Amino acid sequence: MSKPKFYITTPIYYANSRPHVGSAYTTIVCDVIARYKRMCGYDVAYLTGTDEHGVNIERAAEKAGVTPQQLVDKNEKIFRDLWKLLGITTTGFIRTTEPRHALAVQNLVRRTMRVSPDAIYKKKYEGRYCIYDNLYVSDTPEPADCQICGRPGELVSEENYFFRLSAYQQKLLELYRSNPQFLYPDFRFNEVKSFVESGLKDISISRKSVKWGIPWPDDPEHVFYVWYDALTSYMSGIGFVDGEHDGPEFKKYWPADIHAMGKEIIRFHAVYWPAFLMAAGIELPKQIVAHGWLLFEQEKMSKSKGNVAYPEPIVKVLGNDALRYYLLRETVFGQDGNFSREALITRYNADLANGLGNLSSRVLTMIANYCDGVIPAGRVVGEQFSENHRQFLGRFSDVSVQIILAAYEGFGFAGAIESIWALVASADKYLVVEKPWTLASDPVRRDELERVLYVAAESIRFIAVLAFPVIPDATQRIWEQLGQTGRLADVRIDELKWGDLKPGTKIGKPEGVFPRVDKKEALERIETMENEIRNPGSSQPDASTTTTNKPAEGASAGTSAAGTAAIPAGAPGAGQSAAVGTSAAATAATPAPAVPAKIGIEDFAKVELRVGVVKSAEKVAGADKLLKVMVDIGDEVRQVLAGIAPSYAPEELVGRKVVVVTNLAPRKMRGVESNGMLLAASARSDGKAVLCTFAEDISAGAKVK
Ligand code: MSP
C-alpha cells in the first residue's frame, strides 16, 4: 500500500540579508513536524525557499553596490548552507527568481482570468506602501505608518492590476465555518475571522514603479506584487505549471497540509492566499499554522532592528541538537518567547549533558562493564518485578506514548519534550533505587542486575525514538550505541512497544553525546563567532578593552570606510574628526591604525554619514567610557555605543544633532550591540571628545557628504 502524503512549507525568506535564529525557528519547527510525520509512515514533502523580488531587495542591492541578482545569489546560498548545517530535511527549495517559478506565477494569473473573468481588473491606485513588509498600509495618499514595523509608508500612485478580494468575503467566511482547523491557534483564527467579517477591500497585485519582479503576462510594464509572487512558490516549488500540465509531484502533494509561519504574515496566508486560489479554481491548503515571535533584547528578533543572534555559532559550539531542543522546549508554540544565549547554555548543560547524555552513557557503560557489552536478558514476567519496577514500566506504557504523540500532533512541542524528559528523570531515579552498581558486586543477584540493565537500556531506546524529531543527531548516535541498526528516522514512532529491544544485541562503544560545556567560555566563543559574522575580520578582542594596536571597527585595511572615519587627530591625512561609535574606546586607547597619506573619493564614498538626533543616552554597566545612545537617523532609531562618557553626561546629549556613520557592521561590546558611530573631534588637551554637530537647522536622516 502506498504511504499517505503530507506536505509542509515554511515561508520563503527574504533574501536581502542572512538568516538569524528567528528565521531558523520556523524551519526547525517544520523539520520537527516533517520528521515526526515520516516516523508515522507519511511520505513527506517539505518545501522552503527564498523570496527574491521587490523593492526592498532592489534597495538592499543598491546599498551593497551589487545587482539584485548578485545579492540574492549570495544570500540564498547562506540560507541553503544553514539548513544543511542544521540538518533540515527539506525535499525542495524554491527561489522566486527561478524561471519555473515565474512561469507558474504568470500561469496562475492567466488561469484566474479564465476561471473567474471578473476577479482581476485595472485601476488607478493611490496609497501608502511599506517596502520592508511589502504591505499596502493605507489606500489614501495621507501619511500612514506600517502596522507591522511602524515605519512610514511610501506614497504610491500608479495604475495597477487589482484582485477583487471584496468578492471573496462570504466564501472565506464559509471556508472558516466549514473548516474549524483552518488556522492554528484558535485565538489568531478569531482575529482573522473578525478582520474578514468587517469587510474586505480589493488589493493591488501589480506594481509599475518596481522593476525587480516577475513581469505581468502581456503587460510587462507591470511586475507582480511580491506577495502574489511569493505565495505561488508553495505550488511552483512542487511542480505547479498551470493546473493542466503539472508535474507528478504537484499532483501528488498538493494541497499543502500545513503552511507554517510567524504571526505577522497570517493575513496573507489565511485571507489573500485562499482567495487567490478560489479564484483560480485550485484546491486550498488544509491548515495555516502560526507561531509567535522570538524576542531578543525585548523586541522581535529582526535584522532591521539589529537585535539578531545567528544560529551558526551556536551549532559550532553546542552542536545541532542544542538549538533545536532549546527553541522547542523554551517557547510555548504559538506564543512569543524569549531568546537568550545564557538560557540556551544552561538548558544544554542541565537537560542534555546532565540529563539524557549522562543517563545514556551511564547505562551503556554499565552494560559494557558488567555484561560484556551485550544487552542482557530482561524479559521476565510481570510478577517478578518489584513495585519500583512496576511503577517505572507504567511510565513507558502505550498511554504515555500516546500522550506524547498527541502533543506532537497538536503542536505542543514543549509539552512533548517535558513528558519525554520526565521519562529521563524517572530512569535516573530508577537507577538510584535499584543500584545496579551494588547488584554487580553480588554474583547471586546476577538476574536482578540483568533485569535492571535491560529495563534501563529499553527506556533509553524509547526515549531516543520519542525524542528523535527534536534532537535527531544525538538520538541517532544513542541508537547506534545501543547496537540498533538502520536509521532511527525509519523507525515507526507510532508503533513503539516496550520490550522490542532484543537481548543478546551487541552494543556499540559508549560515548558521550552531549559533552558538558563551561558556560562562560561557551558564551564567549559564541559571541566572538557572532561578531565575526556581523563584521568579518573582527574576531580580535573587544574594542572596549583592548590595548593592542588594532584597526578601528570595520577596517580591515586603513583605507576602508570605517578606518577613514576613525583617523584620530594627528594621524597622516586626518582632520580633526574622530569616530566615537563602536571603535570609540579603541580610538582613545590605541595608537592610530596605519593609513595611507591620501585616499580616493571612492574610499570616502563608502562611508554613509547621516544627521542623527539623540533620543536618549545612558551609561553602559561595567564600562567607564561607554554611553548607549539611541539616535534617530530619519527612518529608524539606532542604538550606538560611544566612548564619550568621560566627555558628556547622558542627559546633556538628548536632542543634540550629531553625525552618525550608519553603514558600519554592528558590533557587540560588553554584550550590548552598537549599530553605528558618532563623529567627534578628539584634539582637546584634556583628551575629551567633542561631538560634531550643526549650527543650522537640519532634520534627522539628512545625508552628510
Ligand atoms: N517573504 C515573506 C514570506 C513570504 S511566504 C509566501 C517574509 N519573509 S521574512 O524573511 O520576513 O520571514 C518571515 C518569517 O521568518 C516569519 O513569518 C517567521 O516564520 C520567521 N521569523 C523571522 N523573524 C522571526 C522571529 N523573530 N521570531 C519567529 N519567527 C521569525 O515575511
XYZ file of C-alpha atoms and ligand atoms in Angstrom:
736
model
C 0.000 0.000 0.000
C 1.348 3.426 -0.831
C 2.068 5.794 2.029
C -0.286 8.703 2.771
C 1.207 12.061 1.716
C 1.980 15.073 3.858
C 3.120 18.437 2.508
C 4.522 21.168 4.763
C 6.044 24.556 3.926
C 7.969 27.338 5.652
C 7.525 30.913 4.464
C 10.049 31.756 1.800
C 12.509 34.098 3.475
C 13.509 37.488 2.124
C 16.935 37.141 0.558
C 18.000 40.710 1.403
C 20.016 39.512 4.379
C 21.264 36.362 6.027
C 19.031 34.176 8.239
C 19.055 34.596 12.023
C 17.765 32.458 14.876
C 14.215 33.801 14.264
C 14.192 32.569 10.670
C 15.723 29.282 11.779
C 12.913 28.812 14.321
C 10.181 28.257 11.707
C 12.422 25.991 9.653
C 13.330 23.910 12.713
C 9.694 23.609 13.823
C 8.694 22.420 10.338
C 11.581 19.991 10.355
C 10.388 18.501 13.645
C 6.901 18.078 12.167
C 8.304 16.591 8.937
C 10.475 14.110 10.815
C 7.623 13.196 13.134
C 5.235 12.613 10.219
C 7.772 10.430 8.417
C 8.071 8.351 11.602
C 4.277 7.944 11.461
C 4.534 6.449 7.983
C 3.858 9.515 5.819
C 5.534 10.316 2.546
C 6.552 13.890 3.383
C 7.319 16.788 1.042
C 8.912 19.702 2.882
C 9.492 22.937 0.972
C 11.387 26.076 1.882
C 12.949 28.803 -0.245
C 13.845 32.432 -0.693
C 11.725 35.449 -1.610
C 13.956 37.339 -4.001
C 11.885 40.077 -5.630
C 10.647 43.501 -4.638
C 11.802 46.960 -3.851
C 13.495 46.119 -0.561
C 15.782 43.664 -2.373
C 16.404 46.290 -5.062
C 17.377 48.846 -2.438
C 19.481 46.466 -0.366
C 21.408 45.582 -3.518
C 21.889 49.224 -4.382
C 23.193 49.883 -0.900
C 25.619 46.973 -1.183
C 26.757 48.154 -4.619
C 25.750 44.920 -6.360
C 22.912 43.907 -8.675
C 19.740 42.432 -7.116
C 20.595 39.094 -8.717
C 24.095 39.131 -7.205
C 22.673 39.948 -3.801
C 20.087 37.163 -3.800
C 22.558 34.658 -5.249
C 24.885 35.329 -2.360
C 22.184 35.198 0.315
C 20.224 32.195 -0.900
C 23.452 30.184 -0.629
C 23.787 31.246 3.006
C 20.218 30.051 3.636
C 20.871 26.710 1.945
C 24.148 26.224 3.822
C 22.463 26.966 7.117
C 19.675 24.470 6.519
C 22.327 21.901 5.697
C 24.241 22.710 8.867
C 21.032 22.391 10.906
C 20.241 19.008 9.341
C 16.939 20.276 7.928
C 15.239 17.556 5.898
C 13.608 19.667 3.203
C 12.774 17.915 -0.029
C 12.661 21.083 -2.106
C 13.948 24.649 -2.258
C 12.344 27.334 -4.393
C 13.763 30.695 -5.379
C 11.351 33.225 -6.802
C 13.914 34.225 -9.429
C 13.830 30.753 -10.990
C 12.197 30.504 -14.430
C 9.925 27.645 -13.264
C 8.525 29.974 -10.637
C 7.962 32.938 -12.975
C 6.115 30.660 -15.361
C 3.909 29.349 -12.559
C 3.026 32.871 -11.330
C 2.152 34.067 -14.831
C 0.117 30.942 -15.451
C -1.744 31.267 -12.174
C -2.941 34.717 -13.143
C -3.853 33.546 -16.659
C -5.776 30.677 -15.186
C -7.538 33.048 -12.781
C -8.640 35.290 -15.662
C -10.007 32.232 -17.438
C -11.778 30.693 -14.450
C -13.008 33.932 -12.835
C -13.024 36.648 -15.532
C -14.150 39.339 -13.041
C -11.535 38.613 -10.410
C -8.808 40.859 -11.843
C -9.190 44.388 -13.179
C -7.080 47.522 -13.780
C -7.462 50.722 -11.801
C -5.559 53.812 -10.708
C -4.175 53.406 -7.221
C -3.041 55.974 -4.691
C -1.942 54.930 -1.281
C 0.847 54.210 1.151
C 3.031 51.123 0.911
C 5.629 49.643 3.286
C 8.595 48.412 1.284
C 10.001 46.448 4.225
C 6.919 44.324 4.868
C 5.527 44.607 1.335
C 2.230 45.718 2.659
C -0.330 48.277 1.490
C -0.523 50.401 4.592
C -3.433 52.586 3.536
C -5.462 53.259 0.416
C -5.285 57.018 0.695
C -2.325 59.278 -0.033
C -2.220 60.717 3.523
C 0.849 59.700 5.529
C 0.385 56.408 7.376
C 2.696 54.016 9.224
C 3.102 50.287 8.641
C 1.138 48.110 11.075
C 3.994 45.601 11.292
C 7.210 47.615 11.567
C 5.897 51.108 12.322
C 7.893 52.756 9.544
C 6.207 55.444 7.416
C 4.539 54.058 4.296
C 5.782 55.363 0.947
C 3.420 57.131 -1.430
C 2.428 55.003 -4.414
C 0.410 56.490 -7.232
C 0.033 54.422 -10.369
C -2.246 52.219 -12.434
C -2.303 48.662 -11.085
C -3.976 45.341 -11.617
C -6.368 44.699 -8.756
C -7.674 41.485 -7.285
C -11.358 41.625 -6.354
C -10.841 40.421 -2.793
C -14.131 42.027 -1.719
C -16.000 39.385 -3.725
C -14.491 36.608 -1.590
C -15.651 37.721 1.830
C -18.557 35.273 2.084
C -16.613 32.411 0.540
C -13.795 32.921 3.026
C -16.192 33.041 5.949
C -17.771 29.847 4.657
C -14.300 28.259 4.472
C -13.621 29.231 8.096
C -17.014 27.883 9.192
C -16.645 24.584 7.398
C -13.037 24.031 8.430
C -12.556 24.899 12.099
C -8.947 23.657 11.910
C -8.042 26.021 9.076
C -5.930 28.259 11.265
C -3.971 27.340 14.373
C -4.011 28.662 17.076
C -7.670 29.478 17.691
C -7.194 32.947 19.110
C -5.436 34.007 15.923
C -8.177 32.369 13.859
C -10.696 34.555 15.675
C -8.699 37.667 14.784
C -8.745 36.676 11.116
C -12.482 35.976 11.166
C -13.183 39.408 12.663
C -10.956 41.030 10.078
C -12.837 39.344 7.212
C -16.244 39.948 8.804
C -15.506 43.662 8.965
C -15.306 43.778 5.142
C -12.564 43.284 2.573
C -11.096 45.780 0.153
C -9.777 44.845 -3.255
C -5.995 44.672 -3.362
C -3.462 45.755 -5.917
C -1.484 42.802 -7.247
C 0.877 44.536 -9.664
C 3.365 47.377 -9.455
C 4.565 49.656 -12.198
C 7.252 51.522 -10.288
C 9.147 48.381 -9.311
C 11.454 46.774 -11.854
C 12.753 43.792 -9.910
C 9.901 41.347 -10.213
C 8.039 38.942 -12.469
C 6.521 40.716 -15.486
C 2.761 40.620 -15.884
C 1.817 38.400 -18.850
C 1.320 40.528 -21.995
C 1.806 43.744 -19.998
C 5.475 43.734 -18.956
C 5.402 47.333 -17.693
C 3.860 45.815 -14.574
C 5.527 43.353 -12.254
C 3.643 41.147 -9.812
C 3.035 42.324 -6.272
C 5.618 40.400 -4.228
C 3.037 38.586 -2.116
C 1.185 37.227 -5.159
C 4.576 36.156 -6.463
C 5.772 34.713 -3.130
C 2.642 32.763 -2.177
C 2.671 30.988 -5.517
C 6.045 29.472 -4.549
C 4.178 26.922 -2.431
C 2.920 25.459 -5.717
C 5.755 26.254 -8.125
C 8.186 24.602 -5.692
C 6.496 21.253 -6.156
C 5.862 21.317 -9.883
C 2.810 23.537 -10.489
C 2.894 24.888 -14.004
C -0.609 25.911 -14.959
C -3.067 23.477 -13.465
C -3.225 21.444 -16.632
C 0.336 20.455 -17.317
C 1.577 19.992 -13.794
C 4.355 17.699 -12.660
C 3.688 14.436 -10.798
C 4.972 15.960 -7.579
C 2.297 18.663 -7.635
C -0.415 16.151 -8.411
C 0.761 14.003 -5.549
C 1.381 16.559 -2.792
C -0.955 19.490 -3.404
C -2.827 20.788 -1.423
C -0.391 21.647 1.350
C -1.254 20.088 4.679
C 0.481 22.841 6.639
C 1.754 26.298 5.748
C 3.737 27.317 8.847
C 4.851 30.888 9.618
C 5.238 33.687 12.142
C 2.144 35.531 13.309
C 2.846 38.717 11.333
C 2.062 37.170 7.967
C -1.137 35.292 8.810
C -3.364 37.637 6.831
C -1.535 36.959 3.595
C -1.934 33.219 4.119
C -5.374 32.919 5.653
C -7.143 35.626 3.625
C -5.332 36.541 0.401
C -3.940 33.138 -0.473
C -7.177 31.119 -0.220
C -8.965 33.866 -2.166
C -6.328 33.775 -4.945
C -6.707 30.009 -5.123
C -10.513 30.073 -5.083
C -10.437 32.499 -7.993
C -8.171 30.140 -9.914
C -10.256 27.076 -9.030
C -7.402 25.388 -7.155
C -7.739 23.309 -4.022
C -6.983 25.193 -0.785
C -4.258 24.389 1.744
C -5.573 22.419 4.675
C -4.079 24.352 7.545
C -2.271 27.584 8.329
C -0.137 27.296 11.454
C 1.246 30.429 13.053
C 3.783 30.729 15.819
C 4.758 33.741 17.897
C 7.960 35.704 17.673
C 11.301 35.018 19.197
C 12.123 38.106 21.161
C 15.684 39.160 21.770
C 16.567 42.093 23.977
C 12.793 42.664 24.491
C 11.924 43.048 20.826
C 11.159 40.846 17.846
C 14.449 39.449 16.629
C 14.894 41.146 13.298
C 17.720 42.258 11.084
C 16.283 45.706 10.584
C 16.247 46.273 14.347
C 19.789 44.944 14.615
C 18.938 42.609 17.521
C 19.755 39.296 15.945
C 21.533 36.152 17.074
C 22.905 33.813 14.456
C 22.478 30.035 14.523
C 25.859 29.033 13.085
C 27.997 29.863 16.160
C 25.546 28.051 18.433
C 25.725 24.926 16.297
C 29.513 25.121 16.170
C 29.857 25.411 19.947
C 26.984 23.229 21.213
C 26.063 21.022 18.246
C 22.979 20.933 16.102
C 20.555 19.465 18.629
C 21.105 22.128 21.273
C 19.454 24.939 19.321
C 16.542 22.737 18.223
C 15.965 21.496 21.759
C 16.154 24.919 23.296
C 13.844 26.647 20.807
C 11.158 23.983 21.083
C 11.450 23.443 24.829
C 11.637 27.042 25.946
C 8.964 28.624 23.759
C 5.308 27.716 24.019
C 4.433 27.195 20.380
C 2.021 29.881 19.201
C 3.186 32.465 21.724
C 6.126 34.839 21.788
C 9.234 33.524 23.516
C 12.498 34.994 24.686
C 15.793 34.008 23.213
C 18.828 34.113 25.466
C 22.214 32.547 24.879
C 22.705 32.134 28.630
C 19.425 30.219 28.972
C 20.346 28.113 25.966
C 23.658 27.038 27.519
C 22.010 26.425 30.894
C 19.421 24.151 29.252
C 22.118 22.412 27.284
C 24.084 21.543 30.407
C 21.065 20.685 32.561
C 18.763 18.788 30.201
C 21.057 17.448 27.513
C 24.507 16.945 29.080
C 23.458 16.111 32.658
C 20.089 14.680 31.603
C 19.814 12.424 28.589
C 23.544 12.391 27.753
C 24.572 11.341 31.234
C 21.797 8.743 31.512
C 22.641 7.004 28.271
C 26.383 6.963 28.844
C 25.953 5.596 32.393
C 23.673 2.777 31.289
C 25.742 1.870 28.250
C 28.950 1.913 30.274
C 27.409 -0.418 32.849
C 26.314 -2.813 30.099
C 29.832 -2.668 28.662
C 31.415 -3.312 32.070
C 29.002 -5.765 33.693
C 27.524 -7.603 30.684
C 30.422 -7.782 28.216
C 28.783 -5.164 26.035
C 25.714 -7.280 25.302
C 22.098 -6.297 26.078
C 21.210 -8.634 28.951
C 18.093 -10.809 29.139
C 15.467 -8.866 30.973
C 12.242 -10.147 29.567
C 10.762 -11.544 32.725
C 7.114 -11.827 33.564
C 5.375 -9.083 35.478
C 5.052 -10.805 38.852
C 8.784 -10.927 39.252
C 9.046 -7.173 39.178
C 9.369 -5.105 42.312
C 6.966 -2.251 42.996
C 9.599 0.187 41.765
C 9.838 -1.798 38.513
C 6.098 -1.820 38.068
C 5.757 1.888 38.619
C 8.626 2.576 36.294
C 7.226 0.423 33.490
C 3.887 2.211 33.877
C 5.581 5.391 32.744
C 6.511 3.736 29.463
C 3.031 2.397 28.782
C 1.168 2.776 25.500
C -0.907 5.520 27.091
C 2.202 7.565 27.928
C 3.417 7.187 24.364
C 0.016 8.261 23.033
C 0.116 11.385 25.185
C 3.490 12.348 23.730
C 2.368 11.650 20.156
C -0.781 13.703 20.709
C 1.393 16.579 21.901
C 3.464 16.412 18.703
C 0.279 16.255 16.601
C -1.197 19.285 18.372
C 1.959 21.478 18.068
C 2.568 21.088 21.806
C 6.301 20.626 21.355
C 7.307 21.982 24.759
C 4.799 19.597 26.369
C 6.068 16.622 24.360
C 9.634 17.390 25.398
C 8.640 17.866 29.013
C 6.952 14.446 29.032
C 9.969 12.800 27.392
C 12.322 14.415 29.902
C 10.074 13.218 32.720
C 10.968 9.747 31.416
C 14.663 10.662 31.584
C 14.206 11.771 35.196
C 12.353 8.614 36.164
C 15.038 6.452 34.543
C 17.630 8.277 36.639
C 15.557 7.687 39.742
C 15.038 4.059 38.822
C 18.797 3.523 38.729
C 19.278 5.303 42.036
C 16.697 2.991 43.667
C 17.831 -0.242 42.016
C 21.589 0.460 42.348
C 22.881 -1.821 39.589
C 26.471 -0.985 40.670
C 25.727 -2.690 44.018
C 23.951 -5.618 42.364
C 27.023 -6.089 40.155
C 29.199 -6.858 43.147
C 26.967 -9.762 44.244
C 27.015 -12.800 41.889
C 23.844 -14.179 43.497
C 21.908 -11.155 42.269
C 23.017 -11.532 38.647
C 19.422 -11.972 37.328
C 18.320 -8.822 39.080
C 21.259 -6.883 37.660
C 20.437 -8.053 34.141
C 16.788 -7.179 34.530
C 17.603 -3.693 35.774
C 20.064 -3.018 32.974
C 17.676 -4.382 30.363
C 14.918 -2.104 31.630
C 17.285 0.862 31.703
C 18.525 0.174 28.150
C 14.981 -0.273 26.866
C 13.953 3.022 28.455
C 16.780 4.743 26.586
C 15.637 3.176 23.321
C 12.139 4.515 23.994
C 13.401 7.985 24.795
C 15.633 8.015 21.696
C 12.704 7.159 19.421
C 10.377 9.687 21.038
C 12.932 12.496 21.073
C 14.284 11.888 17.575
C 12.188 14.562 15.781
C 13.620 17.195 18.145
C 17.237 16.036 18.617
C 17.975 13.821 15.619
C 21.774 13.755 15.847
C 22.242 12.637 19.438
C 19.378 10.134 19.357
C 20.779 8.500 16.209
C 24.113 8.135 17.992
C 22.451 6.680 21.085
C 20.543 4.341 18.780
C 23.787 3.072 17.285
C 25.440 2.779 20.679
C 22.514 0.589 21.727
C 23.532 -1.725 18.893
C 20.487 -0.885 16.772
C 20.921 -0.982 13.037
C 19.427 1.294 10.396
C 18.274 4.857 10.656
C 16.217 5.957 13.592
C 14.386 8.156 11.080
C 12.847 4.994 9.609
C 11.505 3.669 12.905
C 7.737 3.948 13.373
C 7.192 6.191 16.388
C 3.513 5.256 16.435
C 4.349 1.549 16.754
C 6.717 1.901 19.679
C 6.302 -1.112 22.011
C 8.007 -1.835 25.295
C 10.158 -4.964 25.088
C 11.200 -4.747 21.438
C 14.850 -4.320 22.443
C 16.449 -7.705 21.720
C 18.544 -9.265 24.494
C 21.851 -10.513 23.133
C 22.367 -7.410 20.933
C 25.996 -6.281 20.964
C 26.155 -2.630 21.909
C 28.494 -0.053 20.349
C 31.203 1.875 22.158
C 29.593 4.101 24.810
C 30.418 7.714 24.015
C 29.050 10.921 25.489
C 26.646 12.590 23.111
C 26.400 15.917 24.918
C 29.727 16.930 26.491
C 29.269 19.451 29.301
C 30.460 22.948 28.485
C 31.822 25.763 30.605
C 29.120 28.417 30.409
C 31.338 31.460 30.334
C 33.703 30.013 27.803
C 30.892 28.758 25.539
C 29.234 32.167 25.684
C 32.440 33.919 24.747
C 33.059 31.596 21.822
C 29.510 32.102 20.545
C 29.750 35.883 20.859
C 33.131 36.019 19.149
C 31.830 33.997 16.217
C 28.728 36.175 16.022
C 30.854 39.303 15.862
C 32.837 37.699 13.088
C 29.610 37.109 11.127
C 28.456 40.693 11.674
C 31.788 42.103 10.840
C 34.175 39.731 9.076
C 37.742 40.067 10.265
C 36.710 41.423 13.665
C 37.381 38.473 15.921
C 40.068 40.286 17.860
C 39.332 41.062 21.498
C 36.616 43.551 22.281
C 37.484 47.114 21.271
C 36.400 48.491 24.604
C 39.028 46.532 26.478
C 41.825 46.005 24.039
C 45.080 47.863 24.268
C 46.655 46.296 21.238
C 47.263 48.077 18.003
C 44.110 47.093 16.189
C 42.465 48.749 13.207
C 39.269 50.579 14.042
C 35.921 48.842 13.751
C 35.134 47.565 10.301
C 38.519 48.498 8.962
C 40.347 45.552 7.537
C 42.778 47.986 5.965
C 43.410 51.560 6.874
C 41.734 52.756 3.722
C 38.383 51.154 4.415
C 35.341 53.232 5.142
C 35.379 52.956 8.879
C 39.119 53.281 9.059
C 38.910 56.553 7.237
C 36.251 57.900 9.519
C 38.191 56.867 12.571
C 41.524 58.506 11.896
C 42.463 60.188 15.147
C 43.726 63.733 15.128
C 47.317 63.938 14.147
C 47.353 60.840 12.015
C 48.597 61.416 8.490
C 45.818 62.816 6.359
C 43.442 63.244 9.271
C 41.398 66.309 10.015
C 40.068 66.968 13.464
C 37.367 64.303 13.340
C 37.355 61.033 15.200
C 34.672 58.416 15.332
C 33.267 57.700 18.758
C 30.964 54.833 17.974
C 31.848 51.201 18.098
C 35.527 51.939 17.923
C 35.438 54.789 20.359
C 37.373 53.096 23.092
C 39.862 51.818 20.598
C 40.315 55.368 19.388
C 41.012 56.539 22.893
C 43.258 53.655 23.914
C 45.132 52.592 20.817
C 47.678 54.117 18.518
C 46.447 55.221 15.112
C 45.854 52.481 12.585
C 48.156 52.620 9.599
C 46.536 54.677 6.845
C 47.967 55.902 3.592
C 48.539 59.625 3.257
C 45.707 60.032 0.741
C 42.583 58.119 -0.022
C 40.490 58.227 -3.174
C 36.969 59.656 -3.235
C 35.688 56.133 -3.903
C 37.002 55.110 -0.470
C 35.384 58.043 1.235
C 32.131 57.366 -0.637
C 31.896 54.009 1.118
C 31.132 55.754 4.386
C 27.484 56.617 4.836
C 27.100 59.618 7.115
C 23.782 60.963 8.272
C 22.377 63.561 10.615
C 21.107 61.983 13.812
C 19.106 63.405 16.699
C 19.826 61.892 20.106
C 16.660 60.497 21.695
C 18.191 59.128 24.881
C 21.543 58.215 26.375
C 22.651 56.112 29.327
C 25.782 54.572 30.794
C 26.712 51.028 29.896
C 27.051 48.885 33.011
C 30.650 47.867 33.667
C 32.188 50.208 31.050
C 33.596 53.534 32.260
C 33.877 55.159 28.872
C 30.801 53.929 27.074
C 27.405 55.534 26.661
C 24.494 53.784 24.992
C 22.950 56.418 22.733
C 19.611 55.991 20.926
C 19.779 58.198 17.888
C 17.057 58.969 15.347
C 18.513 58.767 11.818
C 15.310 59.559 9.935
C 13.855 56.186 9.076
C 14.857 54.394 12.271
C 16.224 54.861 15.751
C 19.672 53.319 16.086
C 21.480 52.110 19.165
C 25.085 53.309 19.109
C 27.720 52.801 21.778
C 30.011 55.787 22.012
C 33.160 56.201 24.097
C 32.169 59.645 25.285
C 31.170 59.029 28.895
C 34.239 60.973 30.154
C 33.199 63.924 27.980
C 29.405 64.114 28.255
C 26.765 63.403 30.865
C 23.994 61.305 29.264
C 21.310 63.966 29.849
C 23.388 66.618 28.046
C 23.051 64.691 24.829
C 19.284 64.423 24.451
C 18.050 66.489 21.479
C 21.594 67.122 20.213
C 22.232 66.808 16.481
C 25.142 64.536 15.681
C 26.856 62.934 12.700
C 26.330 59.178 12.531
C 28.249 56.623 10.468
C 25.267 54.495 9.505
C 26.700 51.712 7.355
C 29.060 50.134 9.857
C 28.584 46.457 10.587
C 27.025 46.035 14.051
C 29.333 45.030 16.879
C 28.904 43.984 20.482
C 30.669 45.494 23.445
C 30.006 44.307 26.984
C 27.245 42.205 25.471
C 25.481 45.311 24.099
C 25.138 45.851 20.376
C 26.342 49.010 18.694
C 24.938 49.875 15.322
C 26.966 52.792 14.023
C 29.365 55.512 15.190
C 29.152 59.134 16.238
C 31.774 61.509 14.865
C 33.740 63.670 17.243
C 36.882 65.708 17.377
C 39.446 64.494 19.855
C 42.176 67.092 19.947
C 41.476 68.823 23.269
C 44.352 68.992 25.694
C 42.278 67.237 28.401
C 41.752 64.324 25.988
C 37.982 64.780 25.957
C 35.982 64.239 22.771
C 33.812 66.960 21.223
C 30.875 65.742 19.186
C 30.412 67.057 15.647
C 27.152 68.984 15.359
C 25.309 71.509 13.147
C 24.832 75.242 13.546
C 21.846 75.395 11.126
C 18.539 73.658 11.413
C 18.644 70.241 9.793
C 16.405 67.208 10.105
C 17.336 63.713 11.219
C 18.311 61.405 8.372
C 19.816 64.035 6.067
C 22.922 62.768 4.287
C 26.286 64.231 5.202
C 28.859 64.227 2.436
N 8.981 36.668 2.342
C 7.937 36.755 3.288
C 7.179 35.458 3.373
C 6.573 35.004 2.089
S 5.824 33.433 2.275
C 4.978 33.216 0.885
C 8.533 37.065 4.662
N 9.838 36.806 4.802
S 10.721 37.041 6.114
O 12.089 36.825 5.756
O 10.387 38.303 6.689
O 10.394 35.852 7.021
C 9.314 35.869 7.818
C 9.270 34.605 8.611
O 10.513 34.327 9.283
C 8.278 34.751 9.722
O 6.970 34.573 9.291
C 8.743 33.683 10.635
O 8.355 32.459 10.099
C 10.266 33.832 10.563
N 10.781 34.791 11.525
C 11.513 35.921 11.260
N 11.820 36.532 12.447
C 11.321 35.833 13.458
C 11.325 35.966 14.839
N 11.943 36.948 15.456
N 10.655 35.041 15.544
C 9.999 33.998 14.962
N 9.974 33.851 13.658
C 10.634 34.730 12.878
O 7.803 37.510 5.513
